[in-house]
Short mmCIF file of C-alpha atoms in Angstrom, two decimals:
data_model
loop_
_atom_site.label_atom_id
_atom_site.label_comp_id
_atom_site.label_asym_id
_atom_site.label_seq_id
_atom_site.Cartn_x
_atom_site.Cartn_y
_atom_site.Cartn_z
CA UNK A 1362 94.37 84.10 101.51
CA UNK A 1363 95.81 82.38 98.46
CA UNK A 1364 98.26 79.46 98.43
CA UNK A 1365 97.51 78.33 102.00
CA UNK A 1366 97.62 74.77 100.67
CA UNK A 1367 101.37 75.12 100.03
CA UNK A 1368 102.05 74.73 103.75
CA UNK A 1369 100.65 71.18 103.77
CA UNK A 1370 102.02 70.33 100.33
CA UNK A 1371 105.59 71.37 101.11
CA UNK A 1372 105.67 69.49 104.44
CA UNK A 1373 104.80 66.10 103.04
CA UNK A 1374 105.51 63.64 105.86
CA UNK A 1375 102.94 60.91 106.35
CA UNK A 1376 104.39 58.87 109.20
CA UNK A 1377 101.82 59.94 111.82
CA UNK A 1378 99.34 57.23 112.81
CA UNK A 1379 96.05 59.08 113.35
CA UNK A 1380 94.23 58.20 116.55
CA UNK A 1381 90.44 57.76 116.35
CA UNK A 1382 88.35 58.34 119.48
CA UNK A 1383 84.52 58.43 119.37
CA UNK A 1384 84.50 58.80 115.57
CA UNK A 1385 86.93 61.72 115.63
CA UNK A 1386 90.53 62.01 114.55
CA UNK A 1387 92.49 63.17 117.59
CA UNK A 1388 95.87 64.89 117.69
CA UNK A 1389 97.48 64.85 121.13
CA UNK A 1390 100.28 67.29 121.89
CA UNK A 1391 102.36 66.20 124.86
CA UNK A 1392 105.00 68.93 124.96
CA UNK A 1393 105.31 72.00 127.17
CA UNK A 1394 105.99 74.55 124.42
CA UNK A 1395 104.09 74.62 121.14
CA UNK A 1396 106.67 75.84 118.62
CA UNK A 1397 107.37 75.95 114.90
CA UNK A 1398 108.43 72.30 115.11
CA UNK A 1399 105.01 71.50 116.61
CA UNK A 1400 103.33 73.00 113.54
CA UNK A 1401 105.11 70.37 111.48
CA UNK A 1402 103.67 67.66 113.75
CA UNK A 1403 100.13 68.98 113.18
CA UNK A 1404 100.69 69.10 109.41
CA UNK A 1405 102.05 65.54 109.48
CA UNK A 1406 98.88 64.48 111.34
CA UNK A 1407 96.61 65.99 108.67
CA UNK A 1408 98.73 64.73 105.76
CA UNK A 1409 98.68 61.20 107.16
CA UNK A 1410 94.88 61.24 107.27
CA UNK A 1411 94.64 62.63 103.74
CA UNK A 1412 97.15 60.09 102.39
CA UNK A 1413 95.14 57.22 103.86
CA UNK A 1414 91.58 58.39 103.16
CA UNK A 1415 92.06 60.90 100.28
CA UNK A 1416 89.98 63.28 102.41
CA UNK A 1417 89.23 63.92 106.09
CA UNK A 1418 86.06 61.90 106.64
CA UNK A 1419 85.51 62.66 110.34
CA UNK A 1420 85.71 65.71 112.62
CA UNK A 1421 89.09 66.54 114.12
CA UNK A 1422 90.18 67.36 117.65
CA UNK A 1423 93.51 69.08 118.20
CA UNK A 1424 94.21 68.48 121.89
CA UNK A 1425 97.08 70.79 122.78
CA UNK A 1426 96.75 70.35 126.54
CA UNK A 1427 98.48 72.78 128.90
CA UNK A 1428 101.06 74.51 126.79
CA UNK A 1429 102.92 77.71 126.07
CA UNK A 1430 102.93 79.03 122.51
CA UNK A 1431 106.48 80.09 121.72
CA UNK A 1432 105.51 83.27 119.86
CA UNK A 1433 103.05 85.10 117.64
CA UNK A 1434 104.13 83.45 114.39
CA UNK A 1435 103.44 79.96 115.71
CA UNK A 1436 99.85 80.98 116.49
CA UNK A 1437 99.43 82.39 112.98
CA UNK A 1438 100.87 79.30 111.30
CA UNK A 1439 98.46 77.07 113.24
CA UNK A 1440 95.62 79.34 112.11
CA UNK A 1441 96.83 78.94 108.50
CA UNK A 1442 96.87 75.14 108.76
CA UNK A 1443 93.36 75.08 110.20
CA UNK A 1444 92.02 77.55 107.63
CA UNK A 1445 93.40 75.48 104.76
CA UNK A 1446 91.98 72.20 106.11
CA UNK A 1447 88.56 73.75 106.84
CA UNK A 1448 88.30 75.41 103.42
CA UNK A 1449 89.58 72.43 101.44
CA UNK A 1450 87.88 69.54 103.25
CA UNK A 1451 84.89 71.27 104.88
CA UNK A 1452 85.70 69.47 108.11
CA UNK A 1453 84.99 70.58 111.67
CA UNK A 1454 88.05 71.16 113.82
CA UNK A 1455 87.87 71.51 117.59
CA UNK A 1456 90.84 72.79 119.54
CA UNK A 1457 91.21 72.02 123.24
CA UNK A 1458 93.94 73.96 124.98
CA UNK A 1459 94.78 75.38 128.39
CA UNK A 1460 97.32 78.00 127.38
CA UNK A 1461 99.87 79.35 129.82
CA UNK A 1462 99.83 82.72 128.11
CA UNK A 1463 102.99 84.81 128.16
CA UNK A 1464 103.62 88.34 126.94
CA UNK A 1465 104.99 87.13 123.57
CA UNK A 1466 102.01 84.84 122.92
CA UNK A 1467 99.14 87.00 124.13
CA UNK A 1468 97.86 87.01 120.57
CA UNK A 1469 96.11 83.74 121.38
CA UNK A 1470 93.54 85.73 123.39
CA UNK A 1471 92.40 87.47 120.20
CA UNK A 1472 93.12 84.63 117.77
CA UNK A 1473 90.38 83.15 115.58
CA UNK A 1474 91.57 79.79 116.95
CA UNK A 1475 89.40 80.44 119.99
CA UNK A 1476 86.34 80.09 117.75
CA UNK A 1477 87.39 76.49 117.14
CA UNK A 1478 87.14 75.58 120.81
CA UNK A 1479 83.44 75.01 120.06
CA UNK A 1480 82.93 72.44 117.31
CA UNK A 1481 80.07 73.62 115.11
CA UNK A 1482 79.63 74.88 111.56
CA UNK A 1483 78.65 78.43 112.57
CA UNK A 1484 81.89 78.90 114.49
CA UNK A 1485 83.77 77.41 111.56
CA UNK A 1486 82.45 80.13 109.24
CA UNK A 1487 83.17 82.82 111.83
CA UNK A 1488 86.73 81.50 112.05
CA UNK A 1489 87.27 81.84 108.29
CA UNK A 1490 85.90 85.39 108.31
CA UNK A 1491 88.03 86.47 111.26
CA UNK A 1492 91.05 84.74 109.74
CA UNK A 1493 91.12 87.28 106.90
CA UNK A 1494 90.33 90.49 108.74
CA UNK A 1495 89.75 91.94 112.19
CA UNK A 1496 90.40 95.25 113.92
CA UNK A 1497 89.07 95.06 117.46
CA UNK A 1498 90.42 96.25 120.81
CA UNK A 1499 94.08 95.14 120.95
CA UNK A 1500 94.05 93.20 117.67
CA UNK A 1501 94.80 94.40 114.12
CA UNK A 1502 94.61 91.84 111.32
CA UNK A 1503 94.38 92.33 107.59
CA UNK A 1504 95.02 90.31 104.44
CA UNK A 1505 96.52 92.19 101.50
CA UNK A 1506 95.92 90.91 97.98
CA UNK A 1507 98.95 89.99 95.90
CA UNK A 1508 97.28 91.71 92.94
CA UNK A 1509 97.83 95.13 94.52
CA UNK A 1510 100.44 97.38 92.98
CA UNK A 1511 103.45 97.90 95.24
CA UNK A 1512 102.75 101.66 95.26
CA UNK A 1513 99.01 101.20 95.83
CA UNK A 1514 97.35 103.92 97.95
CA UNK A 1515 95.93 101.05 100.00
CA UNK A 1516 99.40 100.55 101.48
CA UNK A 1517 99.82 104.20 102.46
CA UNK A 1518 96.33 104.24 103.97
CA UNK A 1519 97.15 101.04 105.84
CA UNK A 1520 100.24 102.74 107.32
CA UNK A 1521 97.91 105.36 108.78
CA UNK A 1522 95.49 102.67 109.97
CA UNK A 1523 98.23 100.78 111.82
CA UNK A 1524 99.66 103.93 113.40
CA UNK A 1525 96.16 105.01 114.48
CA UNK A 1526 95.39 101.55 115.91
CA UNK A 1527 98.57 101.72 118.03
CA UNK A 1528 97.89 105.25 119.26
CA UNK A 1529 95.74 104.19 122.23
CA UNK A 1530 98.44 101.89 123.64
CA UNK A 1531 100.84 104.52 125.02
CA UNK A 1532 103.59 103.90 122.49
CA UNK A 1533 106.07 106.61 121.63
CA UNK A 1534 105.25 108.28 118.32
CA UNK A 1535 108.47 106.97 116.78
CA UNK A 1536 107.69 103.41 117.89
CA UNK A 1537 104.24 103.59 116.33
CA UNK A 1538 105.60 104.96 113.07
CA UNK A 1539 108.45 102.45 112.90
CA UNK A 1540 106.13 99.50 113.51
CA UNK A 1541 103.77 100.72 110.79
CA UNK A 1542 106.68 101.30 108.39
CA UNK A 1543 108.13 97.81 109.01
CA UNK A 1544 104.75 96.22 108.37
CA UNK A 1545 104.05 98.16 105.17
CA UNK A 1546 107.57 97.61 103.80
CA UNK A 1547 107.34 93.84 104.31
CA UNK A 1548 103.86 93.73 102.78
CA UNK A 1549 105.00 95.87 99.85
CA UNK A 1550 107.97 93.56 99.27
CA UNK A 1551 105.72 90.49 99.20
CA UNK A 1552 103.33 92.13 96.75
CA UNK A 1553 106.00 93.73 94.58
CA UNK A 1554 108.38 90.78 94.34
CA UNK A 1555 106.31 87.59 94.47
CA UNK A 1556 102.75 88.86 93.85
CA UNK A 1557 101.60 86.89 96.89
CA UNK A 1558 98.80 87.62 99.32
CA UNK A 1559 100.20 88.81 102.63
CA UNK A 1560 98.70 88.39 106.09
CA UNK A 1561 99.52 90.97 108.78
CA UNK A 1562 98.61 90.41 112.43
CA UNK A 1563 99.45 92.73 115.34
CA UNK A 1564 98.42 92.40 118.95
CA UNK A 1565 99.29 94.51 121.97
CA UNK A 1566 99.49 92.61 125.25
CA UNK A 1567 98.24 93.47 128.71
CA UNK A 1568 100.66 94.92 131.23
CA UNK A 1569 103.09 92.56 132.93
CA UNK A 1570 105.43 93.06 135.85
CA UNK A 1571 109.02 91.88 135.83
CA UNK A 1572 110.94 90.46 138.77
CA UNK A 1573 113.47 92.91 140.21
CA UNK A 1574 112.31 95.70 137.89
CA UNK A 1575 110.22 98.80 138.45
CA UNK A 1576 107.19 99.62 136.35
CA UNK A 1577 105.14 97.51 134.00
CA UNK A 1578 105.87 96.09 130.57
CA UNK A 1579 103.76 95.24 127.53
CA UNK A 1580 104.42 93.45 124.26
CA UNK A 1581 103.79 94.40 120.65
CA UNK A 1582 103.62 91.10 118.76
CA UNK A 1583 103.73 91.15 114.97
CA UNK A 1584 103.37 88.30 112.50
CA UNK A 1585 103.64 88.73 108.72
CA UNK A 1586 103.22 85.77 106.36
CA UNK A 1587 103.09 85.21 102.63
CA UNK A 1588 102.97 81.83 100.91
CA UNK A 1589 104.42 81.22 97.46
CA UNK A 1590 106.83 78.95 95.63
CA UNK A 1591 109.43 81.71 95.79
CA UNK A 1592 111.69 81.93 98.85
CA UNK A 1593 113.20 85.14 100.15
CA UNK A 1594 116.27 85.98 98.07
CA UNK A 1595 115.38 83.54 95.29
CA UNK A 1596 114.51 86.31 92.81
CA UNK A 1597 117.86 87.96 93.52
CA UNK A 1598 119.62 84.65 92.95
CA UNK A 1599 117.89 84.18 89.59
CA UNK A 1600 118.55 87.76 88.54
CA UNK A 1601 122.26 87.56 89.34
CA UNK A 1602 122.93 84.08 87.96
CA UNK A 1603 121.26 85.01 84.67
CA UNK A 1604 123.38 88.15 84.28
CA UNK A 1605 125.83 86.42 81.93
CA UNK A 1606 126.92 89.63 80.20
CA UNK A 1607 127.42 91.61 83.42
CA UNK A 1608 124.75 94.14 82.50
CA UNK A 1609 123.59 94.74 86.07
CA UNK A 1610 124.96 97.64 88.09
CA UNK A 1611 128.11 97.79 90.20
CA UNK A 1612 126.51 96.67 93.44
CA UNK A 1613 125.09 93.57 91.76
CA UNK A 1614 128.55 92.76 90.44
CA UNK A 1615 129.81 93.07 94.03
CA UNK A 1616 127.18 90.55 95.14
CA UNK A 1617 128.30 88.17 92.40
CA UNK A 1618 131.90 88.51 93.59
CA UNK A 1619 130.80 88.03 97.21
CA UNK A 1620 129.00 84.82 96.22
CA UNK A 1621 132.21 83.41 94.75
CA UNK A 1622 134.02 84.14 98.02
CA UNK A 1623 131.25 82.81 100.23
CA UNK A 1624 130.84 79.59 98.23
CA UNK A 1625 133.93 78.21 99.97
CA UNK A 1626 132.12 78.61 103.31
CA UNK A 1627 128.91 76.83 102.29
CA UNK A 1628 128.11 73.76 104.34
CA UNK A 1629 125.20 72.25 106.25
CA UNK A 1630 125.14 75.22 108.66
CA UNK A 1631 125.60 78.05 106.14
CA UNK A 1632 123.94 77.44 102.79
CA UNK A 1633 123.59 79.11 99.43
CA UNK A 1634 120.01 80.00 100.37
CA UNK A 1635 121.28 81.78 103.49
CA UNK A 1636 123.61 83.88 101.33
CA UNK A 1637 120.80 85.06 99.08
CA UNK A 1638 118.46 85.64 102.03
CA UNK A 1639 121.04 88.04 103.47
CA UNK A 1640 121.55 89.55 100.00
CA UNK A 1641 117.87 90.54 100.10
CA UNK A 1642 118.68 92.98 102.92
CA UNK A 1643 121.48 94.76 101.06
CA UNK A 1644 121.08 98.40 100.11
CA UNK A 1645 120.08 98.90 96.44
CA UNK A 1646 119.76 95.17 95.76
CA UNK A 1647 116.40 94.03 94.45
CA UNK A 1648 115.03 90.90 92.84
CA UNK A 1649 112.56 92.82 90.72
CA UNK A 1650 113.13 92.44 86.99
CA UNK A 1651 112.23 96.05 86.25
CA UNK A 1652 114.71 97.42 88.73
CA UNK A 1653 118.43 96.83 88.26
CA UNK A 1654 119.67 99.97 90.00
CA UNK A 1655 117.57 100.75 93.06
CA UNK A 1656 116.24 98.40 95.71
CA UNK A 1657 117.35 97.19 99.11
CA UNK A 1658 115.75 98.08 102.40
CA UNK A 1659 116.04 100.12 105.58
CA UNK A 1660 114.07 97.39 107.33
CA UNK A 1661 116.94 96.14 109.48
CA UNK A 1662 117.60 99.64 110.78
CA UNK A 1663 113.96 100.00 111.83
CA UNK A 1664 113.99 96.61 113.55
CA UNK A 1665 117.27 97.38 115.28
CA UNK A 1666 115.99 100.73 116.53
CA UNK A 1667 112.89 99.15 118.04
CA UNK A 1668 114.97 96.38 119.60
CA UNK A 1669 117.29 98.92 121.22
CA UNK A 1670 114.30 100.75 122.68
CA UNK A 1671 112.82 97.50 123.98
CA UNK A 1672 113.39 95.71 127.24
CA UNK A 1673 113.41 92.40 125.33
CA UNK A 1674 112.67 91.19 121.82
CA UNK A 1675 112.25 88.08 119.66
CA UNK A 1676 112.66 88.74 115.95
CA UNK A 1677 113.34 86.26 113.15
CA UNK A 1678 112.23 85.14 109.71
CA UNK A 1679 111.52 81.75 108.20
CA UNK A 1680 111.82 80.97 104.50
CA UNK A 1681 111.95 77.44 103.17
CA UNK A 1682 113.68 75.40 105.86
CA UNK A 1683 115.96 78.22 106.96
CA UNK A 1684 115.70 80.66 109.85
CA UNK A 1685 117.47 84.02 110.22
CA UNK A 1686 117.59 85.74 113.60
CA UNK A 1687 117.62 89.53 113.95
CA UNK A 1688 120.02 90.56 116.74
CA UNK A 1689 120.76 94.29 117.13
CA UNK A 1690 124.57 94.12 117.24
CA UNK A 1691 124.61 92.35 113.86
CA UNK A 1692 122.24 94.75 112.09
CA UNK A 1693 124.80 97.45 111.32
CA UNK A 1694 125.53 98.72 107.82
CA UNK A 1695 129.15 99.61 107.09
CA UNK A 1696 130.28 102.81 105.39
CA UNK A 1697 129.53 101.31 101.97
CA UNK A 1698 126.03 100.32 103.09
CA UNK A 1699 126.55 96.57 103.17
CA UNK A 1700 125.16 94.52 106.05
CA UNK A 1701 126.93 91.27 106.93
CA UNK A 1702 124.99 89.86 109.91
CA UNK A 1703 128.41 89.37 111.49
CA UNK A 1704 130.76 91.01 113.99
CA UNK A 1705 132.63 93.08 111.40
CA UNK A 1706 129.55 94.25 109.44
CA UNK A 1707 131.08 92.87 106.26
CA UNK A 1708 128.93 91.16 103.66
CA UNK A 1709 131.39 91.02 100.76
CA UNK A 1710 134.16 89.03 102.42
CA UNK A 1711 132.90 87.53 105.67
CA UNK A 1712 130.20 84.90 106.31
CA UNK A 1713 127.40 85.65 108.79
CA UNK A 1714 127.58 84.69 112.43
CA UNK A 1715 126.42 81.07 112.45
CA UNK A 1716 124.36 81.62 115.59
CA UNK A 1717 122.01 83.74 113.47
CA UNK A 1718 121.22 81.10 110.84
CA UNK A 1719 119.44 77.90 111.73
CA UNK A 1720 117.71 74.98 110.10
CA UNK A 1721 113.96 74.68 110.56
CA UNK A 1722 112.09 71.38 110.65
CA UNK A 1723 109.11 73.19 109.15
CA UNK A 1724 109.23 74.22 105.51
CA UNK A 1725 107.70 77.66 104.97
CA UNK A 1726 106.91 78.14 101.27
CA UNK A 1727 107.37 81.90 101.01
CA UNK A 1728 108.43 84.03 103.96
CA UNK A 1729 107.19 84.48 107.52
CA UNK A 1730 108.31 87.04 110.10
CA UNK A 1731 107.94 87.07 113.87
CA UNK A 1732 108.66 90.47 115.43
CA UNK A 1733 108.10 90.84 119.19
CA UNK A 1734 109.07 93.95 121.11
CA UNK A 1735 108.68 94.15 124.90
CA UNK A 1736 108.35 97.80 125.91
CA UNK A 1737 108.32 99.50 129.29
CA UNK A 1738 105.12 101.40 129.98
CA UNK A 1739 105.78 105.13 129.81
CA UNK A 1740 109.51 104.74 129.14
CA UNK A 1741 111.44 107.28 127.14
CA UNK A 1742 114.26 106.29 124.79
CA UNK A 1743 116.70 106.05 127.68
CA UNK A 1744 114.56 103.28 129.12
CA UNK A 1745 113.60 105.36 132.20
#
């Protein structure tokens, strides 16, 4: 996967004092939940070693102890950090962890990280191979090249592959098709807009029981990541700000007018980047240079539909140092097909609900999605 190195380069803290035990650099994680913020700690650990030694001259142990992983995306981001360090510095990494696996983090059971629990060069090579691609049992993972055309037949065939993979897990046909469509749309956007490689990872959990509830539940955990210098919404920002002669279509002019209104709301909690991130989800708004009329996405509708058919969910995106949460009640389009991420479904006049936008300690160069849907085994759309 290209541009993995951006993750370390864009999170350039060096304040960690590396611990050396038995000729190994050791990272000790003392928390209970390994989260996105914890990824930044690991990156700081590696950057501090590189800043001091210009390389990583000894093997590394990442001692994560007894911990919960907060979600699928955190597992993938840790895989990305390890893959970059292994490829760049040819260093052995050993991970020691006693995970308290939950339904939203079951992906650890099929993660290539498990190959790093044994510190040897053979496992290191197996890790790199599995990092790029695996379809086995409950795990679907594939890397898509940024050189693909957005309308490549590979994407349509991959839709069928994902839907077929999910068929054995007792999902409703609509759920399978919506999950496949979400994945392919996000991958197509990454390829079409930023020409970046895109990593897709899906796992389906075992069955779980829930206190005070009948039946069993299982999770579909999805992570989608692309790394580039371009953040989500940045191409739209450039396209609109360079439209000095107002040559773009009517909806783009409406976005320009909305920006002028929203600018008065910008502060530390709601930023210009947040505005353009939300603009990326507007109907018929696209950052592509060859497309000034069509664009936009039905993505939020697909996510909302799956959330409403789920018992629980955890869906968000990271881009740069900003986080946007997907909550069903705020994913409505109004009659003019604008989505505001707010109570009144108004993008043009009203800022988003501030509970949906957050600052991230980790900088994600590009865009990363975590989409978790907890489904009831055998349930119909009424949840029965």
